[in-house]
Amino acid sequence: MARQLDEQIVGRFPVGRRLRVLDVGMGRAARALRLARAGHQVTGVEQDPAMISAARTALGAEPEGIRERMRIVQGDGRDTGVHFLPGSFDVVLCHGVLLYVEEPDPLLAGLARMLAPGGLLSLVVRNGDAPAMRPGLTGDWAAALAALEAAPRTPPRGDADTGTADRPGPDVRADRLTALTATLAGIGAPLHAWYGVGVFTDTAADTDQAADGPEPPADLEVMLAAEERAGRTDPYRGVAALLHLCGVRG
């Protein structure tokens, strides 16, 4: 996803421009810090106190120049209007957040309002069009059949989950590309590009984690190249575990 986001930023903005970035649900701030190191002004929003603590620790270990370019705000992504003025950001990131939001439309509308004209809204969501792929490829036939028979699930608030943003568990909401495309158009940030994430690596990661020693697999670069190519190629991207959608504010 980092390469995809870099590609979108380079394609939308002049090279060398320092962007105002809002990262909603920043977690431990790995993504936000990467952007701050690249010279951008980054504001991270997170409501989990443990994540906030980890993010502050990570930021504290950075050089002064990077620390000055990053701000951490503890709060809910649905309350961006309380903290920021409309049009305050060139890029708004919302990665792995909609999985846990019962009604995403108000959140997305609020995030779109934060964008300056021509700004980029980057979303990463669970793919509601292919929920049976992972259990099917790993041989969990009962789970695959259940996924084929069930609609994408929207959990109640506070629902527990055993996965992560990159590897979501079964009990998180999923979104369909067609529905999100319509939503983005309705909030004034129509879809500009979309990618599949985890076409191959969603299952390959289990093998990697089981490998002995800390060294990555010898063919890691080849694997990532294949994954990135599949993530932008039909029909493969349509069955990815996650979708990365990029909307542009009109």
Coordinates of C-alpha atoms in Angstrom, one line a residue:
M1 CA 0.0 0.0 0.0
A2 CA 2.9 2.3 0.6
R3 CA 4.0 2.2 -3.0
Q4 CA 0.4 2.7 -4.2
L5 CA 0.0 5.7 -2.0
D6 CA 3.4 7.2 -3.1
E7 CA 2.3 6.7 -6.7
Q8 CA -1.0 8.6 -6.1
I9 CA 0.8 11.4 -4.3
V10 CA 3.4 11.8 -7.1
G11 CA 0.6 11.7 -9.7
R12 CA -1.6 14.3 -8.0
F13 CA 0.9 16.9 -6.7
P14 CA 4.1 18.6 -8.0
V15 CA 7.3 16.8 -7.1
G16 CA 8.8 18.3 -3.9
R17 CA 5.6 19.9 -2.7
R18 CA 5.2 19.5 1.1
L19 CA 1.7 18.3 1.7
R20 CA -0.6 18.6 4.6
V21 CA -1.6 15.1 5.5
L22 CA -4.3 13.8 7.9
D23 CA -4.0 10.2 9.0
V24 CA -7.2 9.0 10.7
G25 CA -6.7 5.9 12.7
M26 CA -2.9 6.2 12.5
G27 CA -2.2 3.3 15.0
R28 CA 1.4 3.3 16.0
A29 CA 2.2 6.0 13.4
A30 CA 4.4 3.9 11.1
R31 CA 2.7 5.3 8.0
A32 CA 2.5 8.9 9.4
L33 CA 6.2 8.8 10.3
R34 CA 7.2 7.6 6.9
L35 CA 5.3 10.6 5.3
A36 CA 6.9 13.0 7.9
R37 CA 10.3 11.7 7.0
A38 CA 9.5 12.4 3.3
G39 CA 9.0 16.1 4.3
H40 CA 5.3 16.3 4.6
Q41 CA 3.4 18.0 7.5
V42 CA 1.4 15.1 9.1
T43 CA -1.4 15.1 11.7
G44 CA -2.3 11.7 13.1
V45 CA -5.7 11.0 14.8
E46 CA -6.1 8.0 17.0
Q47 CA -8.4 7.2 19.9
D48 CA -6.7 4.2 21.4
P49 CA -4.6 5.3 24.4
A50 CA -2.1 2.4 23.9
M51 CA -1.7 3.3 20.3
I52 CA -1.2 7.0 21.2
S53 CA 1.5 6.1 23.7
A54 CA 3.3 3.9 21.1
A55 CA 3.1 6.6 18.5
R56 CA 4.5 9.3 20.9
T57 CA 7.3 6.9 21.8
A58 CA 8.1 6.3 18.1
L59 CA 7.9 10.0 17.3
G60 CA 10.2 10.9 20.3
A61 CA 12.9 8.7 18.8
E62 CA 13.0 10.8 15.6
P63 CA 15.2 13.8 14.8
E64 CA 13.9 17.2 15.8
G65 CA 13.0 18.2 12.2
I66 CA 10.7 15.2 11.9
R67 CA 9.1 15.7 15.3
E68 CA 8.3 19.3 14.3
R69 CA 6.5 18.1 11.2
M70 CA 4.1 15.7 13.0
R71 CA 1.2 16.3 15.3
I72 CA -0.7 13.7 17.3
V73 CA -4.4 14.2 18.2
Q74 CA -6.3 11.9 20.4
G75 CA -9.8 11.6 19.2
D76 CA -12.4 9.9 17.0
G77 CA -12.1 10.1 13.2
R78 CA -15.8 11.1 13.1
D79 CA -15.0 14.3 15.0
T80 CA -12.6 15.9 12.5
G81 CA -14.9 18.9 12.2
V82 CA -14.2 19.6 15.9
H83 CA -10.4 19.7 15.5
F84 CA -9.9 21.0 12.0
L85 CA -11.3 23.6 9.5
P86 CA -12.7 22.4 6.2
G87 CA -10.1 22.2 3.4
S88 CA -7.2 22.0 5.8
F89 CA -5.5 19.0 4.2
D90 CA -4.1 17.9 0.8
V91 CA -4.2 14.2 1.6
V92 CA -6.5 12.3 4.0
L93 CA -5.7 8.7 4.9
C94 CA -8.3 6.3 6.4
H95 CA -6.7 2.9 6.3
G96 CA -8.3 0.0 8.1
V97 CA -10.8 2.2 9.9
L98 CA -14.1 1.5 8.1
L99 CA -13.7 -2.2 9.2
Y100 CA -14.9 -1.1 12.7
V101 CA -17.4 1.7 11.9
E102 CA -21.0 0.7 11.8
E103 CA -22.2 3.6 9.6
P104 CA -19.2 4.8 7.5
D105 CA -21.0 7.4 5.4
P106 CA -21.0 10.3 8.0
L107 CA -17.3 9.6 8.7
L108 CA -16.4 9.7 5.0
A109 CA -18.4 12.8 4.4
G110 CA -16.5 14.5 7.2
L111 CA -13.2 13.4 5.9
A112 CA -14.0 14.7 2.4
R113 CA -14.8 18.1 3.9
M114 CA -11.3 18.2 5.3
L115 CA -9.8 18.1 1.8
A116 CA -8.7 21.1 -0.1
P117 CA -9.8 21.2 -3.8
G118 CA -7.9 18.6 -5.7
G119 CA -7.1 16.8 -2.5
L120 CA -6.7 13.0 -2.2
L121 CA -8.8 10.7 0.0
S122 CA -7.1 7.3 0.5
L123 CA -9.2 4.4 1.9
V124 CA -8.3 0.8 2.7
V125 CA -11.2 -1.5 3.4
R126 CA -12.0 -5.1 3.6
N127 CA -13.3 -6.4 0.2
G128 CA -16.9 -7.4 0.5
D129 CA -16.9 -8.9 -3.0
A130 CA -14.5 -11.8 -2.1
P131 CA -15.0 -12.9 1.6
A132 CA -14.6 -16.6 0.7
M133 CA -11.2 -16.3 -0.9
R134 CA -9.0 -16.6 2.1
P135 CA -10.8 -19.5 3.8
G136 CA -11.1 -21.3 0.5
L137 CA -7.4 -21.0 -0.4
T138 CA -6.4 -22.1 3.1
G139 CA -8.7 -25.2 3.0
D140 CA -11.3 -24.0 5.5
W141 CA -14.2 -25.2 3.4
A142 CA -16.9 -24.6 6.1
A143 CA -15.8 -21.0 6.5
A144 CA -15.6 -20.5 2.7
L145 CA -19.1 -21.9 2.3
A146 CA -20.4 -19.7 5.1
A147 CA -18.8 -16.6 3.5
L148 CA -20.3 -17.4 0.2
E149 CA -23.8 -17.6 1.7
A150 CA -23.5 -14.6 3.9
A151 CA -23.7 -10.9 3.1
P152 CA -20.8 -8.6 4.2
R153 CA -21.1 -8.2 7.9
T154 CA -21.5 -4.9 9.7
P155 CA -20.7 -5.5 13.4
P156 CA -22.3 -3.5 16.2
R157 CA -20.1 -1.0 18.0
G158 CA -17.4 -2.5 20.3
D159 CA -17.5 -5.9 18.5
A160 CA -14.3 -7.8 19.0
D161 CA -12.0 -9.0 16.3
T162 CA -8.9 -11.1 16.2
G163 CA -7.2 -9.6 13.1
T164 CA -5.3 -6.5 12.2
A165 CA -5.8 -3.7 9.6
D166 CA -3.6 -5.6 7.1
R167 CA -5.0 -9.0 8.0
P168 CA -8.6 -8.5 9.2
G169 CA -10.3 -11.2 11.2
P170 CA -13.7 -12.5 10.2
D171 CA -15.8 -10.3 12.4
V172 CA -15.3 -6.9 10.8
R173 CA -17.4 -5.1 8.3
A174 CA -16.7 -5.4 4.6
D175 CA -17.4 -2.9 1.8
R176 CA -18.2 -3.5 -1.8
L177 CA -16.4 -1.5 -4.5
T178 CA -19.6 -0.4 -6.2
A179 CA -21.1 0.9 -3.0
L180 CA -18.0 2.9 -2.0
T181 CA -17.7 4.3 -5.6
A182 CA -21.2 5.7 -5.2
T183 CA -20.5 7.0 -1.7
L184 CA -17.3 8.8 -2.9
A185 CA -19.2 10.4 -5.8
G186 CA -21.9 11.6 -3.4
I187 CA -19.5 13.3 -1.0
G188 CA -17.6 15.1 -3.7
A189 CA -14.5 13.0 -3.9
P190 CA -15.2 10.6 -6.8
L191 CA -13.1 7.5 -7.3
H192 CA -9.9 8.2 -9.2
A193 CA -8.1 4.9 -8.9
W194 CA -8.4 1.6 -7.0
Y195 CA -6.2 -1.4 -6.2
G196 CA -6.4 -4.8 -4.7
V197 CA -4.3 -5.5 -1.6
G198 CA -3.5 -9.1 -0.6
V199 CA -4.3 -10.9 -3.8
F200 CA -1.5 -13.4 -3.2
T201 CA 0.1 -12.3 0.0
D202 CA -2.9 -12.6 2.2
T203 CA -2.3 -16.4 2.4
A204 CA 1.5 -16.3 1.6
A205 CA 2.1 -14.4 4.9
D206 CA 1.2 -17.5 6.9
T207 CA 4.1 -19.4 5.3
D208 CA 6.4 -16.4 5.8
Q209 CA 5.6 -16.2 9.5
A210 CA 6.3 -19.8 10.0
A211 CA 9.8 -19.6 8.4
D212 CA 12.8 -20.1 10.8
G213 CA 14.8 -17.0 11.7
P214 CA 14.2 -13.3 11.2
E215 CA 15.4 -13.2 7.6
P216 CA 12.6 -12.4 5.0
P217 CA 12.0 -15.0 2.2
A218 CA 14.7 -15.0 -0.5
D219 CA 12.1 -14.2 -3.1
L220 CA 10.5 -11.4 -1.2
E221 CA 11.0 -8.8 -3.9
V222 CA 9.6 -11.1 -6.6
M223 CA 6.6 -11.8 -4.4
L224 CA 6.0 -8.1 -3.7
A225 CA 6.3 -7.3 -7.4
A226 CA 3.8 -10.0 -8.3
E227 CA 1.4 -8.8 -5.6
E228 CA 1.7 -5.2 -6.8
R229 CA 1.1 -6.1 -10.4
A230 CA -1.9 -8.3 -9.5
G231 CA -3.3 -5.5 -7.3
R232 CA -3.7 -3.2 -10.4
T233 CA -4.7 -5.9 -12.9
D234 CA -8.2 -7.3 -13.6
P235 CA -9.7 -9.7 -12.7
Y236 CA -7.1 -10.4 -9.9
R237 CA -7.6 -7.2 -8.0
G238 CA -11.3 -7.8 -7.6
V239 CA -10.7 -10.8 -5.4
A240 CA -8.1 -9.2 -3.1
A241 CA -8.5 -9.4 0.7
L242 CA -8.5 -5.6 0.9
L243 CA -9.3 -2.7 -1.5
H244 CA -7.4 0.5 -1.7
L245 CA -9.6 3.3 -3.1
C246 CA -8.4 6.8 -4.0
G247 CA -10.9 9.6 -4.4
V248 CA -10.1 13.2 -5.5
R249 CA -11.9 16.2 -4.2
G250 CA -13.5 18.2 -7.0

